[in-house]
Amino acid sequence: EASVRHTRVPPAAELRQRATAKSRLLVVHATDDGIAVDIWRGMGRSLTDVSDAQAAPGEAASQDLANALARGTRAGSTSIAQTLANHAIDEVVLRSQGPADDDLAMALDAASGLTRVSHQGSEIAWRVDREVLTPGQQPRRAWIADSRGATPLDSGASRISTTLAASSSEREITLAERAARGWHASLDGESLAATTTSGWAQGFTVPAGLSGHLSISYGPAWWPWWRAMTLVSFVLAAIAAFPTRRRRVL
């Protein structure tokens, strides 16, 4: 069984997640097939990262990250920083498990766009160099884009609640989250059509002319059924507890 030390986000990274960008942590290690990646947030893994990822092994989001790390460590390209930023990641942690991870650590040290910030025991951490990214490319959880460019959206750890002004053109909201059925979005109570962007990211389309309060949240597919069953159980328990009058037999 894994210890707390191996399932918890480092305190410094956890503090940065509370900032406006709500950045996340990427935990990596070398495997026989390449590089294994795991996104952590809060105190560790979360429902949005674990349940859907396990339902689709090797899915596009993890593959996108693994490919970027492989390219960046080979060629020293700044694309590694941009890809990490697109996933709202600003720190990479390697948990060394053998000689292959030593080689990976050397490659990450040489990669452009990453700077080593700590080395404690078997854990080595690198920070994404924000200087190589433009203001619009910085790590962020969500953004809305139109023909003029992208604008970051205020975001919580797993929920968005903000106000959108109307636009004369259709816009696309993109989350730095794996596309999954559990994501829902509404604008002033009207549901928004879900999309998938970049082959892996959850998106929503905002029709031209719409404005108001934007709400985006995540709930797994079984959540409505669980709520319904809970309500039914509560009603049945209340009925069973209600005293009944018995007719007196003369």
PDB file of C-alpha atoms in Angstrom:
ATOM      1  CA  GLU A   1       0.000   0.000   0.000  1.00  0.00           C
ATOM      2  CA  ALA A   2       1.307   3.459  -0.948  1.00  0.00           C
ATOM      3  CA  SER A   3       2.219   5.802   1.859  1.00  0.00           C
ATOM      4  CA  VAL A   4       0.855   9.341   2.243  1.00  0.00           C
ATOM      5  CA  ARG A   5       4.166  10.701   0.965  1.00  0.00           C
ATOM      6  CA  HIS A   6       3.588   8.902  -2.341  1.00  0.00           C
ATOM      7  CA  THR A   7      -0.035   9.985  -2.803  1.00  0.00           C
ATOM      8  CA  ARG A   8       0.057  13.653  -1.834  1.00  0.00           C
ATOM      9  CA  VAL A   9       0.932  16.782  -3.779  1.00  0.00           C
ATOM     10  CA  PRO A  10       4.009  18.573  -2.349  1.00  0.00           C
ATOM     11  CA  PRO A  11       2.945  21.496  -0.092  1.00  0.00           C
ATOM     12  CA  ALA A  12       4.525  24.183  -2.320  1.00  0.00           C
ATOM     13  CA  ALA A  13       2.673  22.911  -5.388  1.00  0.00           C
ATOM     14  CA  GLU A  14      -0.558  22.646  -3.384  1.00  0.00           C
ATOM     15  CA  LEU A  15      -0.274  26.334  -2.444  1.00  0.00           C
ATOM     16  CA  ARG A  16       0.189  27.356  -6.076  1.00  0.00           C
ATOM     17  CA  GLN A  17      -3.008  25.518  -6.977  1.00  0.00           C
ATOM     18  CA  ARG A  18      -4.903  28.018  -4.837  1.00  0.00           C
ATOM     19  CA  ALA A  19      -3.667  30.886  -7.007  1.00  0.00           C
ATOM     20  CA  THR A  20      -5.741  32.336  -9.847  1.00  0.00           C
ATOM     21  CA  ALA A  21      -4.404  29.935 -12.495  1.00  0.00           C
ATOM     22  CA  LYS A  22      -5.236  26.839 -10.354  1.00  0.00           C
ATOM     23  CA  SER A  23      -2.215  25.024 -11.780  1.00  0.00           C
ATOM     24  CA  ARG A  24      -1.603  21.301 -11.324  1.00  0.00           C
ATOM     25  CA  LEU A  25       1.265  18.869 -10.832  1.00  0.00           C
ATOM     26  CA  LEU A  26       2.541  16.255 -13.277  1.00  0.00           C
ATOM     27  CA  VAL A  27       4.124  13.138 -11.705  1.00  0.00           C
ATOM     28  CA  VAL A  28       6.299  11.131 -14.106  1.00  0.00           C
ATOM     29  CA  HIS A  29       8.585   8.097 -14.199  1.00  0.00           C
ATOM     30  CA  ALA A  30      10.286   6.066 -16.904  1.00  0.00           C
ATOM     31  CA  THR A  31       8.846   2.751 -18.103  1.00  0.00           C
ATOM     32  CA  ASP A  32       9.894   0.135 -20.644  1.00  0.00           C
ATOM     33  CA  ASP A  33       7.412   1.719 -23.081  1.00  0.00           C
ATOM     34  CA  GLY A  34       8.461   5.348 -22.560  1.00  0.00           C
ATOM     35  CA  ILE A  35       7.257   7.849 -19.941  1.00  0.00           C
ATOM     36  CA  ALA A  36       4.323   7.295 -17.576  1.00  0.00           C
ATOM     37  CA  VAL A  37       2.419  10.458 -16.590  1.00  0.00           C
ATOM     38  CA  ASP A  38      -0.117  11.177 -13.847  1.00  0.00           C
ATOM     39  CA  ILE A  39      -1.831  14.536 -13.188  1.00  0.00           C
ATOM     40  CA  TRP A  40      -2.369  15.460  -9.540  1.00  0.00           C
ATOM     41  CA  ARG A  41      -4.299  18.302  -7.989  1.00  0.00           C
ATOM     42  CA  GLY A  42      -5.407  19.317  -4.503  1.00  0.00           C
ATOM     43  CA  MET A  43      -3.954  16.720  -2.144  1.00  0.00           C
ATOM     44  CA  GLY A  44      -3.413  14.144  -4.876  1.00  0.00           C
ATOM     45  CA  ARG A  45      -5.454  12.412  -7.547  1.00  0.00           C
ATOM     46  CA  SER A  46      -9.025  13.537  -8.044  1.00  0.00           C
ATOM     47  CA  LEU A  47     -12.183  11.931  -9.413  1.00  0.00           C
ATOM     48  CA  THR A  48     -11.980  13.763 -12.762  1.00  0.00           C
ATOM     49  CA  ASP A  49      -8.441  12.466 -13.343  1.00  0.00           C
ATOM     50  CA  VAL A  50      -8.828   8.898 -12.090  1.00  0.00           C
ATOM     51  CA  SER A  51     -12.254   7.522 -13.016  1.00  0.00           C
ATOM     52  CA  ASP A  52     -12.302   8.611 -16.645  1.00  0.00           C
ATOM     53  CA  ALA A  53      -8.612   7.860 -17.187  1.00  0.00           C
ATOM     54  CA  GLN A  54      -9.042   4.314 -15.924  1.00  0.00           C
ATOM     55  CA  ALA A  55     -12.004   3.854 -18.251  1.00  0.00           C
ATOM     56  CA  ALA A  56      -9.788   4.630 -21.257  1.00  0.00           C
ATOM     57  CA  PRO A  57      -6.194   3.439 -20.692  1.00  0.00           C
ATOM     58  CA  GLY A  58      -3.603   5.313 -22.739  1.00  0.00           C
ATOM     59  CA  GLU A  59      -6.150   7.997 -23.633  1.00  0.00           C
ATOM     60  CA  ALA A  60      -5.322  11.122 -25.610  1.00  0.00           C
ATOM     61  CA  ALA A  61      -4.593  13.514 -22.710  1.00  0.00           C
ATOM     62  CA  SER A  62      -1.907  11.308 -21.173  1.00  0.00           C
ATOM     63  CA  GLN A  63      -0.505  10.520 -24.607  1.00  0.00           C
ATOM     64  CA  ASP A  64      -0.300  14.225 -25.435  1.00  0.00           C
ATOM     65  CA  LEU A  65       1.726  14.856 -22.266  1.00  0.00           C
ATOM     66  CA  ALA A  66       3.981  11.828 -22.731  1.00  0.00           C
ATOM     67  CA  ASN A  67       4.685  12.787 -26.351  1.00  0.00           C
ATOM     68  CA  ALA A  68       5.526  16.373 -25.355  1.00  0.00           C
ATOM     69  CA  LEU A  69       7.961  15.175 -22.688  1.00  0.00           C
ATOM     70  CA  ALA A  70       9.582  12.761 -25.148  1.00  0.00           C
ATOM     71  CA  ARG A  71       9.941  15.480 -27.796  1.00  0.00           C
ATOM     72  CA  GLY A  72      11.171  18.079 -25.344  1.00  0.00           C
ATOM     73  CA  THR A  73      13.789  15.859 -23.752  1.00  0.00           C
ATOM     74  CA  ARG A  74      15.136  14.822 -27.149  1.00  0.00           C
ATOM     75  CA  ALA A  75      15.157  18.149 -28.923  1.00  0.00           C
ATOM     76  CA  GLY A  76      15.086  20.762 -26.151  1.00  0.00           C
ATOM     77  CA  SER A  77      12.017  22.358 -27.728  1.00  0.00           C
ATOM     78  CA  THR A  78       9.967  24.982 -25.856  1.00  0.00           C
ATOM     79  CA  SER A  79       6.882  23.050 -26.984  1.00  0.00           C
ATOM     80  CA  ILE A  80       7.238  21.089 -23.755  1.00  0.00           C
ATOM     81  CA  ALA A  81       6.366  24.226 -21.743  1.00  0.00           C
ATOM     82  CA  GLN A  82       3.414  25.081 -23.987  1.00  0.00           C
ATOM     83  CA  THR A  83       1.922  21.594 -23.812  1.00  0.00           C
ATOM     84  CA  LEU A  84       2.255  21.517 -20.023  1.00  0.00           C
ATOM     85  CA  ALA A  85       0.600  24.955 -19.832  1.00  0.00           C
ATOM     86  CA  ASN A  86      -2.296  23.704 -21.976  1.00  0.00           C
ATOM     87  CA  HIS A  87      -2.892  21.043 -19.311  1.00  0.00           C
ATOM     88  CA  ALA A  88      -2.697  23.698 -16.534  1.00  0.00           C
ATOM     89  CA  ILE A  89       0.560  22.152 -15.267  1.00  0.00           C
ATOM     90  CA  ASP A  90       3.341  24.328 -13.867  1.00  0.00           C
ATOM     91  CA  GLU A  91       5.453  21.707 -12.074  1.00  0.00           C
ATOM     92  CA  VAL A  92       6.823  18.275 -12.988  1.00  0.00           C
ATOM     93  CA  VAL A  93       7.903  15.774 -10.318  1.00  0.00           C
ATOM     94  CA  LEU A  94       9.992  12.699 -11.065  1.00  0.00           C
ATOM     95  CA  ARG A  95       9.812   9.906  -8.493  1.00  0.00           C
ATOM     96  CA  SER A  96      12.916   7.899  -9.223  1.00  0.00           C
ATOM     97  CA  GLN A  97      12.523   4.134  -9.216  1.00  0.00           C
ATOM     98  CA  GLY A  98      15.665   2.990 -11.042  1.00  0.00           C
ATOM     99  CA  PRO A  99      18.421   3.738 -13.581  1.00  0.00           C
ATOM    100  CA  ALA A 100      15.913   4.601 -16.323  1.00  0.00           C
ATOM    101  CA  ASP A 101      14.596   7.450 -14.147  1.00  0.00           C
ATOM    102  CA  ASP A 102      18.151   8.732 -13.672  1.00  0.00           C
ATOM    103  CA  ASP A 103      18.391   9.062 -17.449  1.00  0.00           C
ATOM    104  CA  LEU A 104      14.996  10.775 -17.544  1.00  0.00           C
ATOM    105  CA  ALA A 105      16.131  13.241 -14.861  1.00  0.00           C
ATOM    106  CA  MET A 106      19.166  14.195 -16.939  1.00  0.00           C
ATOM    107  CA  ALA A 107      16.947  14.695 -19.995  1.00  0.00           C
ATOM    108  CA  LEU A 108      14.510  16.900 -18.057  1.00  0.00           C
ATOM    109  CA  ASP A 109      17.439  18.955 -16.743  1.00  0.00           C
ATOM    110  CA  ALA A 110      18.487  19.595 -20.339  1.00  0.00           C
ATOM    111  CA  ALA A 111      14.981  20.337 -21.620  1.00  0.00           C
ATOM    112  CA  SER A 112      14.286  23.933 -22.593  1.00  0.00           C
ATOM    113  CA  GLY A 113      11.282  25.369 -20.768  1.00  0.00           C
ATOM    114  CA  LEU A 114      11.890  23.530 -17.456  1.00  0.00           C
ATOM    115  CA  THR A 115      14.025  24.552 -14.458  1.00  0.00           C
ATOM    116  CA  ARG A 116      14.942  22.205 -11.602  1.00  0.00           C
ATOM    117  CA  VAL A 117      13.686  23.634  -8.293  1.00  0.00           C
ATOM    118  CA  SER A 118      14.211  20.852  -5.736  1.00  0.00           C
ATOM    119  CA  HIS A 119      15.698  17.415  -5.097  1.00  0.00           C
ATOM    120  CA  GLN A 120      14.597  15.600  -1.942  1.00  0.00           C
ATOM    121  CA  GLY A 121      15.341  11.902  -1.619  1.00  0.00           C
ATOM    122  CA  SER A 122      13.976  10.116  -4.679  1.00  0.00           C
ATOM    123  CA  GLU A 123      11.863  13.103  -5.756  1.00  0.00           C
ATOM    124  CA  ILE A 124      13.089  15.761  -8.197  1.00  0.00           C
ATOM    125  CA  ALA A 125      10.928  18.728  -9.214  1.00  0.00           C
ATOM    126  CA  TRP A 126      11.058  21.091 -12.186  1.00  0.00           C
ATOM    127  CA  ARG A 127       9.054  24.286 -12.697  1.00  0.00           C
ATOM    128  CA  VAL A 128       7.681  25.382 -16.071  1.00  0.00           C
ATOM    129  CA  ASP A 129       9.517  28.530 -17.205  1.00  0.00           C
ATOM    130  CA  ARG A 130       6.741  31.079 -17.658  1.00  0.00           C
ATOM    131  CA  GLU A 131       9.240  33.435 -19.315  1.00  0.00           C
ATOM    132  CA  VAL A 132       9.184  31.340 -22.507  1.00  0.00           C
ATOM    133  CA  LEU A 133       5.388  31.662 -22.718  1.00  0.00           C
ATOM    134  CA  THR A 134       3.358  34.699 -23.757  1.00  0.00           C
ATOM    135  CA  PRO A 135       0.699  36.053 -21.319  1.00  0.00           C
ATOM    136  CA  GLY A 136      -1.993  34.191 -23.256  1.00  0.00           C
ATOM    137  CA  GLN A 137      -0.063  30.915 -23.052  1.00  0.00           C
ATOM    138  CA  GLN A 138       0.396  30.743 -19.269  1.00  0.00           C
ATOM    139  CA  PRO A 139      -0.939  27.669 -17.393  1.00  0.00           C
ATOM    140  CA  ARG A 140      -4.663  28.082 -16.749  1.00  0.00           C
ATOM    141  CA  ARG A 141      -7.613  25.802 -16.047  1.00  0.00           C
ATOM    142  CA  ALA A 142     -10.062  27.297 -18.552  1.00  0.00           C
ATOM    143  CA  TRP A 143     -10.262  29.834 -21.349  1.00  0.00           C
ATOM    144  CA  ILE A 144     -12.748  31.137 -23.921  1.00  0.00           C
ATOM    145  CA  ALA A 145     -11.694  31.796 -27.507  1.00  0.00           C
ATOM    146  CA  ASP A 146     -13.070  33.526 -30.572  1.00  0.00           C
ATOM    147  CA  SER A 147     -11.540  34.732 -33.826  1.00  0.00           C
ATOM    148  CA  ARG A 148      -9.573  37.417 -31.939  1.00  0.00           C
ATOM    149  CA  GLY A 149      -7.845  35.061 -29.504  1.00  0.00           C
ATOM    150  CA  ALA A 150      -8.223  33.365 -26.112  1.00  0.00           C
ATOM    151  CA  THR A 151      -9.090  34.872 -22.725  1.00  0.00           C
ATOM    152  CA  PRO A 152      -8.585  33.019 -19.380  1.00  0.00           C
ATOM    153  CA  LEU A 153     -11.692  32.333 -17.290  1.00  0.00           C
ATOM    154  CA  ASP A 154     -11.860  32.594 -13.503  1.00  0.00           C
ATOM    155  CA  SER A 155     -11.873  29.037 -12.228  1.00  0.00           C
ATOM    156  CA  GLY A 156     -12.113  27.053  -9.048  1.00  0.00           C
ATOM    157  CA  ALA A 157     -10.444  23.703  -8.484  1.00  0.00           C
ATOM    158  CA  SER A 158     -13.208  21.800 -10.317  1.00  0.00           C
ATOM    159  CA  ARG A 159     -15.946  24.375 -10.892  1.00  0.00           C
ATOM    160  CA  ILE A 160     -16.385  27.589 -12.869  1.00  0.00           C
ATOM    161  CA  SER A 161     -18.848  30.303 -11.872  1.00  0.00           C
ATOM    162  CA  THR A 162     -18.462  33.600 -13.690  1.00  0.00           C
ATOM    163  CA  THR A 163     -20.252  36.097 -15.931  1.00  0.00           C
ATOM    164  CA  LEU A 164     -19.909  36.218 -19.714  1.00  0.00           C
ATOM    165  CA  ALA A 165     -20.701  39.233 -21.857  1.00  0.00           C
ATOM    166  CA  ALA A 166     -22.420  38.714 -25.204  1.00  0.00           C
ATOM    167  CA  SER A 167     -20.410  38.358 -28.398  1.00  0.00           C
ATOM    168  CA  SER A 168     -21.426  38.739 -32.036  1.00  0.00           C
ATOM    169  CA  SER A 169     -19.606  35.526 -32.923  1.00  0.00           C
ATOM    170  CA  GLU A 170     -19.666  31.949 -31.663  1.00  0.00           C
ATOM    171  CA  ARG A 171     -17.078  31.151 -28.996  1.00  0.00           C
ATOM    172  CA  GLU A 172     -15.456  28.008 -27.662  1.00  0.00           C
ATOM    173  CA  ILE A 173     -14.738  27.318 -23.988  1.00  0.00           C
ATOM    174  CA  THR A 174     -11.861  24.917 -23.359  1.00  0.00           C
ATOM    175  CA  LEU A 175     -11.030  23.266 -20.039  1.00  0.00           C
ATOM    176  CA  ALA A 176      -7.623  21.797 -19.224  1.00  0.00           C
ATOM    177  CA  GLU A 177      -9.515  18.604 -18.366  1.00  0.00           C
ATOM    178  CA  ARG A 178     -10.027  15.232 -20.008  1.00  0.00           C
ATOM    179  CA  ALA A 179     -13.256  15.200 -22.020  1.00  0.00           C
ATOM    180  CA  ALA A 180     -15.830  13.177 -20.091  1.00  0.00           C
ATOM    181  CA  ARG A 181     -19.598  12.778 -19.841  1.00  0.00           C
ATOM    182  CA  GLY A 182     -19.515  14.113 -16.291  1.00  0.00           C
ATOM    183  CA  TRP A 183     -18.808  17.720 -17.355  1.00  0.00           C
ATOM    184  CA  HIS A 184     -21.820  20.043 -17.643  1.00  0.00           C
ATOM    185  CA  ALA A 185     -22.066  23.727 -18.581  1.00  0.00           C
ATOM    186  CA  SER A 186     -24.908  26.233 -18.648  1.00  0.00           C
ATOM    187  CA  LEU A 187     -25.239  29.919 -19.455  1.00  0.00           C
ATOM    188  CA  ASP A 188     -28.075  31.599 -17.581  1.00  0.00           C
ATOM    189  CA  GLY A 189     -29.617  28.165 -17.101  1.00  0.00           C
ATOM    190  CA  GLU A 190     -29.371  27.158 -20.769  1.00  0.00           C
ATOM    191  CA  SER A 191     -27.241  24.048 -21.347  1.00  0.00           C
ATOM    192  CA  LEU A 192     -24.224  24.445 -23.626  1.00  0.00           C
ATOM    193  CA  ALA A 193     -23.278  21.826 -26.208  1.00  0.00           C
ATOM    194  CA  ALA A 194     -20.229  19.790 -25.165  1.00  0.00           C
ATOM    195  CA  THR A 195     -17.281  19.362 -27.531  1.00  0.00           C
ATOM    196  CA  THR A 196     -13.799  17.821 -27.498  1.00  0.00           C
ATOM    197  CA  THR A 197     -10.841  20.024 -28.449  1.00  0.00           C
ATOM    198  CA  SER A 198      -7.235  19.110 -29.276  1.00  0.00           C
ATOM    199  CA  GLY A 199      -8.328  15.475 -29.275  1.00  0.00           C
ATOM    200  CA  TRP A 200      -8.586  15.270 -25.470  1.00  0.00           C
ATOM    201  CA  ALA A 201      -9.805  18.496 -23.777  1.00  0.00           C
ATOM    202  CA  GLN A 202     -13.349  19.171 -22.576  1.00  0.00           C
ATOM    203  CA  GLY A 203     -14.983  22.031 -24.422  1.00  0.00           C
ATOM    204  CA  PHE A 204     -18.314  23.818 -24.749  1.00  0.00           C
ATOM    205  CA  THR A 205     -19.749  25.975 -27.523  1.00  0.00           C
ATOM    206  CA  VAL A 206     -21.216  29.384 -26.659  1.00  0.00           C
ATOM    207  CA  PRO A 207     -23.597  30.545 -29.408  1.00  0.00           C
ATOM    208  CA  ALA A 208     -23.359  34.112 -30.676  1.00  0.00           C
ATOM    209  CA  GLY A 209     -25.378  36.650 -28.731  1.00  0.00           C
ATOM    210  CA  LEU A 210     -25.643  34.662 -25.481  1.00  0.00           C
ATOM    211  CA  SER A 211     -24.544  36.238 -22.182  1.00  0.00           C
ATOM    212  CA  GLY A 212     -25.119  35.818 -18.451  1.00  0.00           C
ATOM    213  CA  HIS A 213     -23.942  33.594 -15.628  1.00  0.00           C
ATOM    214  CA  LEU A 214     -21.676  30.755 -16.736  1.00  0.00           C
ATOM    215  CA  SER A 215     -21.652  27.619 -14.599  1.00  0.00           C
ATOM    216  CA  ILE A 216     -19.429  24.602 -15.317  1.00  0.00           C
ATOM    217  CA  SER A 217     -19.130  21.629 -12.988  1.00  0.00           C
ATOM    218  CA  TYR A 218     -18.265  17.950 -12.952  1.00  0.00           C
ATOM    219  CA  GLY A 219     -20.369  15.051 -11.736  1.00  0.00           C
ATOM    220  CA  PRO A 220     -19.829  11.385 -12.674  1.00  0.00           C
ATOM    221  CA  ALA A 221     -22.466   9.616 -14.767  1.00  0.00           C
ATOM    222  CA  TRP A 222     -23.879   7.780 -11.725  1.00  0.00           C
ATOM    223  CA  TRP A 223     -24.346  10.971  -9.714  1.00  0.00           C
ATOM    224  CA  PRO A 224     -27.999  11.724 -10.736  1.00  0.00           C
ATOM    225  CA  TRP A 225     -29.003   8.119 -10.010  1.00  0.00           C
ATOM    226  CA  TRP A 226     -27.307   8.236  -6.611  1.00  0.00           C
ATOM    227  CA  ARG A 227     -29.137  11.454  -5.732  1.00  0.00           C
ATOM    228  CA  ALA A 228     -32.460   9.972  -6.850  1.00  0.00           C
ATOM    229  CA  MET A 229     -31.903   6.799  -4.803  1.00  0.00           C
ATOM    230  CA  THR A 230     -30.898   8.865  -1.788  1.00  0.00           C
ATOM    231  CA  LEU A 231     -34.081  10.945  -2.072  1.00  0.00           C
ATOM    232  CA  VAL A 232     -36.271   7.845  -2.418  1.00  0.00           C
ATOM    233  CA  SER A 233     -34.585   6.238   0.610  1.00  0.00           C
ATOM    234  CA  PHE A 234     -35.150   9.407   2.639  1.00  0.00           C
ATOM    235  CA  VAL A 235     -38.848   9.533   1.702  1.00  0.00           C
ATOM    236  CA  LEU A 236     -39.364   5.837   2.535  1.00  0.00           C
ATOM    237  CA  ALA A 237     -37.598   6.281   5.881  1.00  0.00           C
ATOM    238  CA  ALA A 238     -39.775   9.287   6.686  1.00  0.00           C
ATOM    239  CA  ILE A 239     -42.951   7.336   5.846  1.00  0.00           C
ATOM    240  CA  ALA A 240     -41.848   4.387   7.968  1.00  0.00           C
ATOM    241  CA  ALA A 241     -41.158   6.678  10.919  1.00  0.00           C
ATOM    242  CA  PHE A 242     -44.527   8.451  10.685  1.00  0.00           C
ATOM    243  CA  PRO A 243     -46.917   7.168  13.406  1.00  0.00           C
ATOM    244  CA  THR A 244     -50.110   5.534  12.139  1.00  0.00           C
ATOM    245  CA  ARG A 245     -53.439   5.542  13.939  1.00  0.00           C
ATOM    246  CA  ARG A 246     -54.976   2.162  14.712  1.00  0.00           C
ATOM    247  CA  ARG A 247     -58.726   1.748  14.868  1.00  0.00           C
ATOM    248  CA  ARG A 248     -59.954   0.670  18.284  1.00  0.00           C
ATOM    249  CA  VAL A 249     -61.685  -2.682  18.236  1.00  0.00           C
ATOM    250  CA  LEU A 250     -64.865  -2.631  20.354  1.00  0.00           C
TER     251      LEU A 250
END
